[in-house]
Short mmCIF file of C-alpha atoms and ligand atoms in Angstrom, two decimals:
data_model
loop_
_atom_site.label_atom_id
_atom_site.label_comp_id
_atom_site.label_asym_id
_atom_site.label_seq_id
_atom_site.Cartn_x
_atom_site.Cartn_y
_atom_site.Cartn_z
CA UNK A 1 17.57 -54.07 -46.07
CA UNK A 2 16.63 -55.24 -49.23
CA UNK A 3 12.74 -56.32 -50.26
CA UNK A 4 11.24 -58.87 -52.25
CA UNK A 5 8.86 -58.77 -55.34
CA UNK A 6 7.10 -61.75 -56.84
CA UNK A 7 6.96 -60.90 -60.98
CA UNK A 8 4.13 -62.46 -61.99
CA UNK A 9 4.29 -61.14 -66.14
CA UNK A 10 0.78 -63.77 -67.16
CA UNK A 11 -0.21 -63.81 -70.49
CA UNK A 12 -0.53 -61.49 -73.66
CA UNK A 13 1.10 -58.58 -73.11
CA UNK A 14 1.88 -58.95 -69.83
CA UNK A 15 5.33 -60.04 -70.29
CA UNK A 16 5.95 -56.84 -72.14
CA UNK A 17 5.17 -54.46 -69.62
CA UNK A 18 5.99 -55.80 -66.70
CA UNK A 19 9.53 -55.85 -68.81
CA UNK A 20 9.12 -52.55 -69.41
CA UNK A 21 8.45 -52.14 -65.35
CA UNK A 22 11.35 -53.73 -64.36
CA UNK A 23 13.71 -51.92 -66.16
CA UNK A 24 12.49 -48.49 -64.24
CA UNK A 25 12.85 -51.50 -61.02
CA UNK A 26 16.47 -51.18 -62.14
CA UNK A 27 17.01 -47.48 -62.20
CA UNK A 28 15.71 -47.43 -58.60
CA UNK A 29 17.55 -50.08 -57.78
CA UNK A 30 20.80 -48.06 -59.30
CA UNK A 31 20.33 -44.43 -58.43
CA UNK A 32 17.79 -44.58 -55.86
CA UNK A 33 19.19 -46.31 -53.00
CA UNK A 34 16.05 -49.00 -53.72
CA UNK A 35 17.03 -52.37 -52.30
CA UNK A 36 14.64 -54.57 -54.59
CA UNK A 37 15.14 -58.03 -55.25
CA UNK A 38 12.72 -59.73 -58.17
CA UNK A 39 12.16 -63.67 -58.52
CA UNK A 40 9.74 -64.57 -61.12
CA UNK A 41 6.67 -66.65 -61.09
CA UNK A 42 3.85 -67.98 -63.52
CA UNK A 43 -0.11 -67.23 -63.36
CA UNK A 44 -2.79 -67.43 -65.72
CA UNK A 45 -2.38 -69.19 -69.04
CA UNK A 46 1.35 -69.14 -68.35
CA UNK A 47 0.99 -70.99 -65.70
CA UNK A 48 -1.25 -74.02 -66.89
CA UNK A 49 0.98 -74.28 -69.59
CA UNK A 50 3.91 -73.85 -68.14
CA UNK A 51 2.87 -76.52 -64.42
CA UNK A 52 -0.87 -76.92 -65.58
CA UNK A 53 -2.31 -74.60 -63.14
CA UNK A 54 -3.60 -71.11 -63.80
CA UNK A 55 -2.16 -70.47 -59.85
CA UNK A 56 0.97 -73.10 -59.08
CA UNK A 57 1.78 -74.53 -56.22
CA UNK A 58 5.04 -72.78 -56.32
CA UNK A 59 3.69 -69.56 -57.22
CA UNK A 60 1.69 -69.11 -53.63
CA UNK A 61 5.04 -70.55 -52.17
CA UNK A 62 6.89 -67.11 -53.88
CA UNK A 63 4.14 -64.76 -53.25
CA UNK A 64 3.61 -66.11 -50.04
CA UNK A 65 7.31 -65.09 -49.10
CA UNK A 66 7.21 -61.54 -50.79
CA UNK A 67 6.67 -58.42 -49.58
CA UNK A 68 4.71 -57.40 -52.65
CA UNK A 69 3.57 -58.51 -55.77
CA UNK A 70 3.78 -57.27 -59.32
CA UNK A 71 1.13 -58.65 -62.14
CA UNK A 72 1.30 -58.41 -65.56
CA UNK A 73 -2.36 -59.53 -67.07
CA UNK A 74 -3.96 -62.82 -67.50
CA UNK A 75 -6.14 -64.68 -70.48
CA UNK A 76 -5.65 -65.75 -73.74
CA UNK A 77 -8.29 -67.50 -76.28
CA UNK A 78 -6.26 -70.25 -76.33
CA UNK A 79 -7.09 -71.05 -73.48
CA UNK A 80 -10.97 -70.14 -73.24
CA UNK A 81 -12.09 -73.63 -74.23
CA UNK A 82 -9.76 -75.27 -71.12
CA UNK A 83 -12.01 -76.37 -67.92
CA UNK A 84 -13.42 -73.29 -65.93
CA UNK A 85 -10.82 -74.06 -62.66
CA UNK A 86 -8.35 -73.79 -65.48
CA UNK A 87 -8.56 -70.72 -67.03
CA UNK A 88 -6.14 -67.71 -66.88
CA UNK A 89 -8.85 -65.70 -65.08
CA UNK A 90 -9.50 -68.55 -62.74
CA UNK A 91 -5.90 -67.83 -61.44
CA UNK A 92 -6.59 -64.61 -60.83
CA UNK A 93 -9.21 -65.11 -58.83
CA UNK A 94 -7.35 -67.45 -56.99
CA UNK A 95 -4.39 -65.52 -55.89
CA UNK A 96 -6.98 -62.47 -55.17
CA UNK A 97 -8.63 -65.03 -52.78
CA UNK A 98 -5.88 -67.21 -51.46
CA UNK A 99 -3.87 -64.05 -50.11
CA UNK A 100 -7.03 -62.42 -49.18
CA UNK A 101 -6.65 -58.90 -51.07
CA UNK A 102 -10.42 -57.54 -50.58
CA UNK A 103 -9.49 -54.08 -51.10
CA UNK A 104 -8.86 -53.04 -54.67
CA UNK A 105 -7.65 -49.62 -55.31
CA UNK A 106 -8.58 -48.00 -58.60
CA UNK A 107 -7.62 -44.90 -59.36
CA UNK A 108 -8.54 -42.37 -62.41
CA UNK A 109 -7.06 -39.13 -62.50
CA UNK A 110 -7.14 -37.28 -65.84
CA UNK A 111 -2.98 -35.98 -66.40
CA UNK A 112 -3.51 -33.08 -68.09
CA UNK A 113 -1.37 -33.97 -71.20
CA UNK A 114 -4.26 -36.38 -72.01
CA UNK A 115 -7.09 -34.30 -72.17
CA UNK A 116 -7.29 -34.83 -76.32
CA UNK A 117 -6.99 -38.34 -75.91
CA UNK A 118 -10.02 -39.57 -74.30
CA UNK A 119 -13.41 -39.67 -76.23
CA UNK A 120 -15.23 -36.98 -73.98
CA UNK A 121 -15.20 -33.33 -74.22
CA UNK A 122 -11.83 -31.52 -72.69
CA UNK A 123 -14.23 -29.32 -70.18
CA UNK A 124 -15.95 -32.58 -68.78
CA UNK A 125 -12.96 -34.51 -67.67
CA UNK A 126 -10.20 -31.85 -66.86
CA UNK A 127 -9.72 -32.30 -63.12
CA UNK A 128 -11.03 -35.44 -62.47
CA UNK A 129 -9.20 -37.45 -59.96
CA UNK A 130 -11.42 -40.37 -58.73
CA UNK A 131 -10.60 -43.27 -56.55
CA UNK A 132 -12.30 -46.70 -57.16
CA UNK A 133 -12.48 -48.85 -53.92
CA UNK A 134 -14.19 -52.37 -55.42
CA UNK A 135 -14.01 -55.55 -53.17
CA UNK A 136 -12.36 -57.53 -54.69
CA UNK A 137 -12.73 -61.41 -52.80
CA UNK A 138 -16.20 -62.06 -52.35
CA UNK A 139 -19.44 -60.37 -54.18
CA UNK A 140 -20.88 -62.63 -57.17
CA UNK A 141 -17.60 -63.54 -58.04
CA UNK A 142 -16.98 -66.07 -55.75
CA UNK A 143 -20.92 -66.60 -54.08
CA UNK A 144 -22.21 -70.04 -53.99
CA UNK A 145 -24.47 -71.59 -55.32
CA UNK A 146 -23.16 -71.00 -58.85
CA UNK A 147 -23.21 -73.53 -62.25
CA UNK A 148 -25.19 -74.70 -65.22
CA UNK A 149 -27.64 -76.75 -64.57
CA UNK A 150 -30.25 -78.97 -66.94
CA UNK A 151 -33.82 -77.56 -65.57
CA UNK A 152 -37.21 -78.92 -67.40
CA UNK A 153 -34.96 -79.55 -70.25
CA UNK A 154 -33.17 -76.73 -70.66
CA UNK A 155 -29.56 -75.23 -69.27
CA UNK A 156 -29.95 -72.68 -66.77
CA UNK A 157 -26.78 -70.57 -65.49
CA UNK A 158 -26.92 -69.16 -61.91
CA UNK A 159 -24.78 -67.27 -59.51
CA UNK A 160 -24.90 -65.95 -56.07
CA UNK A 161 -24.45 -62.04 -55.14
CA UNK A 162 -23.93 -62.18 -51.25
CA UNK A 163 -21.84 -60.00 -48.74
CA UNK A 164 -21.62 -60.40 -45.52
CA UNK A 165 -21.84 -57.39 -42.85
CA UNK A 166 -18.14 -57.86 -42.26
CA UNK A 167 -16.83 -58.08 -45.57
CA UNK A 168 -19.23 -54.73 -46.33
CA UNK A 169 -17.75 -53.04 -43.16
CA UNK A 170 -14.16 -54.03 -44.05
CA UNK A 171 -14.46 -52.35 -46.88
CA UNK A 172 -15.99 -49.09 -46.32
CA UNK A 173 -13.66 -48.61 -43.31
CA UNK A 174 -11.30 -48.72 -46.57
CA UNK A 175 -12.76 -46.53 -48.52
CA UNK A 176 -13.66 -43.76 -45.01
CA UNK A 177 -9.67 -43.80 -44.54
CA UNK A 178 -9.05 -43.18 -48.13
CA UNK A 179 -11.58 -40.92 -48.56
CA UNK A 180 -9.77 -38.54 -45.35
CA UNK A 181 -6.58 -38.39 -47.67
CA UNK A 182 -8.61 -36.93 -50.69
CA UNK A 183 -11.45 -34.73 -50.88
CA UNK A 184 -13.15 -36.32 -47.89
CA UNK A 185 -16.18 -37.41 -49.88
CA UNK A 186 -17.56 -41.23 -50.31
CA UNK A 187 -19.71 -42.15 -52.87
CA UNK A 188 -21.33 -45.65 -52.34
CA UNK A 189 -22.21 -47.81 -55.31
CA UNK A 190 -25.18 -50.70 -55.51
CA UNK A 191 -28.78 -51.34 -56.17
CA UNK A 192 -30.62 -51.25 -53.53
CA UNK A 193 -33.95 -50.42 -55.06
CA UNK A 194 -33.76 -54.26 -56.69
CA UNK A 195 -31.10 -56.36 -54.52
CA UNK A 196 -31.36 -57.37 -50.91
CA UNK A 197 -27.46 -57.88 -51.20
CA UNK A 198 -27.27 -54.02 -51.82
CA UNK A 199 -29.47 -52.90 -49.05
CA UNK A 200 -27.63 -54.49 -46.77
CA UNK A 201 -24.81 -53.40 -48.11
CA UNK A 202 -26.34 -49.53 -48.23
CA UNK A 203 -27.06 -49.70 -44.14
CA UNK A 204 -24.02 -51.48 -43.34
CA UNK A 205 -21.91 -48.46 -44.88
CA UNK A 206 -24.71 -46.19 -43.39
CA UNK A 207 -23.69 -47.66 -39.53
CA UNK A 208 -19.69 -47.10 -39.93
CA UNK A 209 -19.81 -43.50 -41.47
CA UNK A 210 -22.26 -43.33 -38.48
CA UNK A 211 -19.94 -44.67 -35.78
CA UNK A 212 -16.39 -43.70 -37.64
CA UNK A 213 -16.77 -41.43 -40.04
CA UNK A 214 -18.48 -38.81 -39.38
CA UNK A 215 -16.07 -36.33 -40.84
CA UNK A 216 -16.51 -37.79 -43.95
CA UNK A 217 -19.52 -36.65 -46.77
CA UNK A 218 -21.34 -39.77 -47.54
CA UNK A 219 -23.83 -40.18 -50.57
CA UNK A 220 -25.48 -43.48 -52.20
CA UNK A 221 -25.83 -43.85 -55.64
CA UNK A 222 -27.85 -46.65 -58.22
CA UNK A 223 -25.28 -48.55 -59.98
CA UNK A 224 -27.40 -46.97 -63.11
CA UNK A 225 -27.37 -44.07 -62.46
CA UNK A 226 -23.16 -44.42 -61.25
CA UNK A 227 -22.55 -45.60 -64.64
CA UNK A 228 -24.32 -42.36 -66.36
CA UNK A 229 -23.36 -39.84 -64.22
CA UNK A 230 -19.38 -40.91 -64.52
CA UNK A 231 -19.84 -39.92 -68.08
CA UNK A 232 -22.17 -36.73 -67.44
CA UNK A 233 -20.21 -35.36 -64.63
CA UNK A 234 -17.44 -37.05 -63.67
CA UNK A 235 -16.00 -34.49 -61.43
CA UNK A 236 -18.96 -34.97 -58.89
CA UNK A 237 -16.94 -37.67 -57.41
CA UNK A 238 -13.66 -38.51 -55.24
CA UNK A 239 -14.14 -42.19 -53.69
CA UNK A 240 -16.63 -44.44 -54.75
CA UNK A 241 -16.92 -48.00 -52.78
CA UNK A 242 -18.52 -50.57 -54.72
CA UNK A 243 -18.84 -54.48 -55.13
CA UNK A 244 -16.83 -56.66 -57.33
CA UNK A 245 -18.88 -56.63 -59.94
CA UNK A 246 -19.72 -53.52 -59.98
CA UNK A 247 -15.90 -52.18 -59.52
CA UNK A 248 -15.31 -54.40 -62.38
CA UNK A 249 -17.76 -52.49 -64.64
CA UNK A 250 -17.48 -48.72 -63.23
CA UNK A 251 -13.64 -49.00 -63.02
CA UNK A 252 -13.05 -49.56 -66.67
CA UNK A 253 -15.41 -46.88 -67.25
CA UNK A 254 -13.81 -44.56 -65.34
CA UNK A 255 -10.55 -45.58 -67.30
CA UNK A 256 -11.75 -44.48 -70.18
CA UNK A 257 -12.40 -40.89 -68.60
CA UNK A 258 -8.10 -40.90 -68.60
CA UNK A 259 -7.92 -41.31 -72.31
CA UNK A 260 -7.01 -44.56 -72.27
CA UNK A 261 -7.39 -48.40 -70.58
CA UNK A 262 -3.54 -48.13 -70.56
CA UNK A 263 -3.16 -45.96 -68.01
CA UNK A 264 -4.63 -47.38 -64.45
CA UNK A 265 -2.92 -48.77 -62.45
CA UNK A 266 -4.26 -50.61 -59.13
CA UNK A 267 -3.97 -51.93 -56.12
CA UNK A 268 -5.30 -54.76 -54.15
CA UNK A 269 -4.38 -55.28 -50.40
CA UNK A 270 -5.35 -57.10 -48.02
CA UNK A 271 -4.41 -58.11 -43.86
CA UNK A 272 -0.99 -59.60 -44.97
CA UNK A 273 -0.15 -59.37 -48.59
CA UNK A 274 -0.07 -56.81 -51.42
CA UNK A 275 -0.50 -57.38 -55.35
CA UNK A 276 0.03 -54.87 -58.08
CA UNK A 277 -1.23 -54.90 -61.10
CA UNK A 278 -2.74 -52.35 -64.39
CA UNK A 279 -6.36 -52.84 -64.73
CA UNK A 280 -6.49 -53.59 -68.62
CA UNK A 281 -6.40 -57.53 -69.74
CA UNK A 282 -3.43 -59.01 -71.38
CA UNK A 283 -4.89 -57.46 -75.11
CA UNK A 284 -4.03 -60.70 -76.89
CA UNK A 285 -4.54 -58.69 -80.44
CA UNK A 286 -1.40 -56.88 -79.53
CA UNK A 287 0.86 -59.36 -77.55
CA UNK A 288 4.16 -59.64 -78.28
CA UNK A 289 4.11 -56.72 -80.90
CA UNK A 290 5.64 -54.03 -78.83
CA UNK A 291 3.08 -51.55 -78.63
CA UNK A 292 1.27 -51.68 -75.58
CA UNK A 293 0.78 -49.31 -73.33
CA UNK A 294 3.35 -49.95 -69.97
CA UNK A 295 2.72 -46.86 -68.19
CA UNK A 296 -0.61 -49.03 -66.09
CA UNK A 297 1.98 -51.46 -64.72
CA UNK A 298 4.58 -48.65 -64.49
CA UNK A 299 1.91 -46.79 -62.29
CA UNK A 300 1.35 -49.75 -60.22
CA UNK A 301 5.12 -50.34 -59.40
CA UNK A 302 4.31 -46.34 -58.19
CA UNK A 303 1.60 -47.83 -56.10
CA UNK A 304 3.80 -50.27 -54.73
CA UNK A 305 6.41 -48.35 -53.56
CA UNK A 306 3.87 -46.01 -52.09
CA UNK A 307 1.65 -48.35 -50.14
CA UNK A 308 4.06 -51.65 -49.50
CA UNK A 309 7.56 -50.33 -49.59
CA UNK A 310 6.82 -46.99 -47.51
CA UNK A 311 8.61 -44.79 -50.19
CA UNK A 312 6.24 -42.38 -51.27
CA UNK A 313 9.64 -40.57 -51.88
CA UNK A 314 10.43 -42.91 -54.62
CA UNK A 315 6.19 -43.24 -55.68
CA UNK A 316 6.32 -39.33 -56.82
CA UNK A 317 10.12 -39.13 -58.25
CA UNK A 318 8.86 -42.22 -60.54
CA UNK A 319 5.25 -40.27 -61.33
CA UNK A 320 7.12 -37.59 -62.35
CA UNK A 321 9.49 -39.18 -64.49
CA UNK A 322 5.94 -40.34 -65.98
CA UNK A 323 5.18 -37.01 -66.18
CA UNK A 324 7.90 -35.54 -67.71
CA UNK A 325 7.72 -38.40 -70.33
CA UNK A 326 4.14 -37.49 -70.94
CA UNK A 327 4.86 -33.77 -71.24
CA UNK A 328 7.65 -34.44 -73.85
CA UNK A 329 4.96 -36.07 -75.99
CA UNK A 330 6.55 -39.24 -75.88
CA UNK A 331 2.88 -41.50 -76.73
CA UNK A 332 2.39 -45.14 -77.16
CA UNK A 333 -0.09 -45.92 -80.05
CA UNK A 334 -3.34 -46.00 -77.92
CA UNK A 335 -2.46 -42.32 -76.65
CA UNK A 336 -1.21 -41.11 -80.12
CA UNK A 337 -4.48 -38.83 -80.79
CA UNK A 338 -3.81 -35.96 -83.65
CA UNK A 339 -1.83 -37.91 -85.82
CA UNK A 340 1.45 -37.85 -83.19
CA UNK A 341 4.12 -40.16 -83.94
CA UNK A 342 3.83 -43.14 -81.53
CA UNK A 343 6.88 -45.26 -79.58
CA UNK A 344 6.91 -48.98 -78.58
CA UNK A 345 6.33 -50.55 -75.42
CA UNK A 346 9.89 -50.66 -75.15
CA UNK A 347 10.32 -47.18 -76.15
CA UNK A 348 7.87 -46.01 -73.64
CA UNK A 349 9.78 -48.01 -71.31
CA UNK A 350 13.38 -46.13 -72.11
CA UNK A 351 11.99 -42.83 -72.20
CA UNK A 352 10.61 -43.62 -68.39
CA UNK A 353 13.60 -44.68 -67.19
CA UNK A 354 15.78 -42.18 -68.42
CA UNK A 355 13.97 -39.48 -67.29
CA UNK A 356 14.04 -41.62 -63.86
CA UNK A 357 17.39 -41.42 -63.63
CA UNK A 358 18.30 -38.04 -64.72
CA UNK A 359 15.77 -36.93 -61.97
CA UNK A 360 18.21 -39.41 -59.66
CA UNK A 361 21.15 -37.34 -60.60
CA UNK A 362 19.91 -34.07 -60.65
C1 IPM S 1 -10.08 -56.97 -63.70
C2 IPM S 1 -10.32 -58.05 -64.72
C3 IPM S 1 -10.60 -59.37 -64.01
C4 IPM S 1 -11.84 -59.17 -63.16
C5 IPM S 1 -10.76 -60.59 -64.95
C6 IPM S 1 -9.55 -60.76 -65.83
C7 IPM S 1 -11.05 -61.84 -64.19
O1 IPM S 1 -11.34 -57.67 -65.57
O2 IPM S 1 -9.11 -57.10 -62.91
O3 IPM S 1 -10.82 -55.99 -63.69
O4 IPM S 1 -12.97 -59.31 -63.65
O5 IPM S 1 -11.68 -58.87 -61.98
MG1 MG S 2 -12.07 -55.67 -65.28
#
């Protein structure tokens, strides 16, 4: 039986790493028994310039009819003076909505061959393993009212933070079942001591830990305070559920706990549909140099096998290829700490995928 992915590379350096991606595709498809068929598609920048919409019509017709998707990144300043609706990111935000994927998956773990590489002490980060659960379809990103309006004169921007009850309960139920995988322990993220969104948010988690979850440790935390204590003690945590901005913000922090931007990878699901996708942007100073980072998007093909394809088989033979690549030393410039030597995208990509395949024939 085979399956279908919708490649959606975007902008910047998107197409490199989701090239990168593909070729470990290939070694699964060849030594792995992995029945994968990929058709391409455009998003973002790509795709206004390419059909003049950030999301095409015949983009939602492909992911539509896929069984997963795989995302490069999205943006471009060449295309930050177009029309809001017509921005890179405004295709993002589109897909996210149109196939309804409100749970994003984010998660940080520190691999141990890193520990040098981020910018925090070695004792403060070894063992972390945290799992970001932001909503990802509704939250200030897509609340109405929102605009710029002339006021006595003078421009005012506004936008709307709103949830309702069951797009908060939706999502903790997320985080509850995720949470009884890990360390059983759910950390939830707002501001609740300034924002009536967040208190409603606060006792609408409160009521399904109540009803549901009782075997699961629940705390509340101040987005503040969140933000400091990732940095002060980020082992204190396993999930944390959060809004979409909020996930935004804390997730990219919590990247940076890893060593590097270039290493998440994530997942956002929903009733129906699945889209993976690295949490960095498409790094326009970079594109098309061959030195990003592909291990995110490699990561997130992980993901994908794990959660869409039901081959966690496959998910941990291609994390440990990542491993082993990692253990070898093999780094890509934004890992190369102490002077190392560092490979291209490309080269990153090889080393992957032979170490894939050896672990295939062995
Ligand atoms: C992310 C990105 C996007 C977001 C941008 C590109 C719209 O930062 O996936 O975290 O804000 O959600
Ligand atoms: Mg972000």
């Amino acid at each position: 039986m085979s399956v279908n992915i919708a490649v959606l590379p975007g902008d910047g350096i998107g197409p490199e790493i989701v090239r990168e991606t593909l070729k470990v595709l290939d070694v699964l498809n060849a030594h792995f028994g992995l029945n994968a068929e990929c058709e391409e598609g455009l998003i973002g920048g790509a795709g206004y310039d390419g059909a003049g919409d950030p999301y095409p019509a015949a983009t939602q017709r492909l992911v539509r009819a896929s069984d997963a998707v795989l995302l490069g990144a999205v943006g471009g300043p060449q295309w930050e003076a177009l029309d809001k609706p017509l921005r890179p990111e405004a295709g993002l935000l589109r897909i996210r909505e149109d196939l309804g994927l409100f749970a994003n998956y984010r998660p940080a773990k520190v691999q141990k061959q890193l520990l040098d590489a981020s910018t925090l002490k070695p004792e403060v980060i070894e063992g972390v393993d945290i799992l970001v659960v932001r909503e990802l379809v509704s939250g200030i990103y897509f609340g109405q009212p929102r605009g710029i309006a002339e006021v006595d004169g003078e421009r005012r921007g506004f936008n709307t933070m709103a949830y309702r009850e069951s797009e908060i309960r939706r999502i903790a139920r997320k985080a509850f079942e995720a949470a009884r995988l890990r360390s059983h322990r759910v950390c939830s993220v707002e501001k609740a001591n300034v924002l009536e969104v967040s208190e409603l948010w606060r006792s609408v988690v409160m009521e399904v830990h109540q009803a549901e979850f009782t075997d699961v440790e629940l705390s509340h935390m101040y987005v503040d305070n969140a933000a400091m204590q990732l940095i002060r003690n980020p082992k204190q945590f396993d999930v944390i559920v959060t809004g979409n901005l909020f996930g935004d913000i804390l997730s990219d922090e919590a990247s940076m706990l890893t060593g590097s931007i270039g290493m998440l990878p994530s997942a956002s699901i929903g009733e129906k549909y699945a889209m993976y996708e690295p949490i960095h942007g498409s790094a326009p100073d970079i594109a098309g140099q061959d030195k990003a980072n592909p291990l995110a998007t490699i990561l997130s093909l992980a993901m994908m096998l794990r959660y869409s394809l039901q081959r966690e088989d496959l998910a941990q033979k291609l994390e440990q290829a990542v491993d082993q690549t990692l253990d070898d030393g093999v780094r890509t410039v934004d890992l190369a700490f102490n002077g190392e030597a560092a490979v291209s995208c490309s080269g990153m990509g090889d080393a992957v995928a032979e170490r894939l395949r050896a672990l295939g024939e062995g």
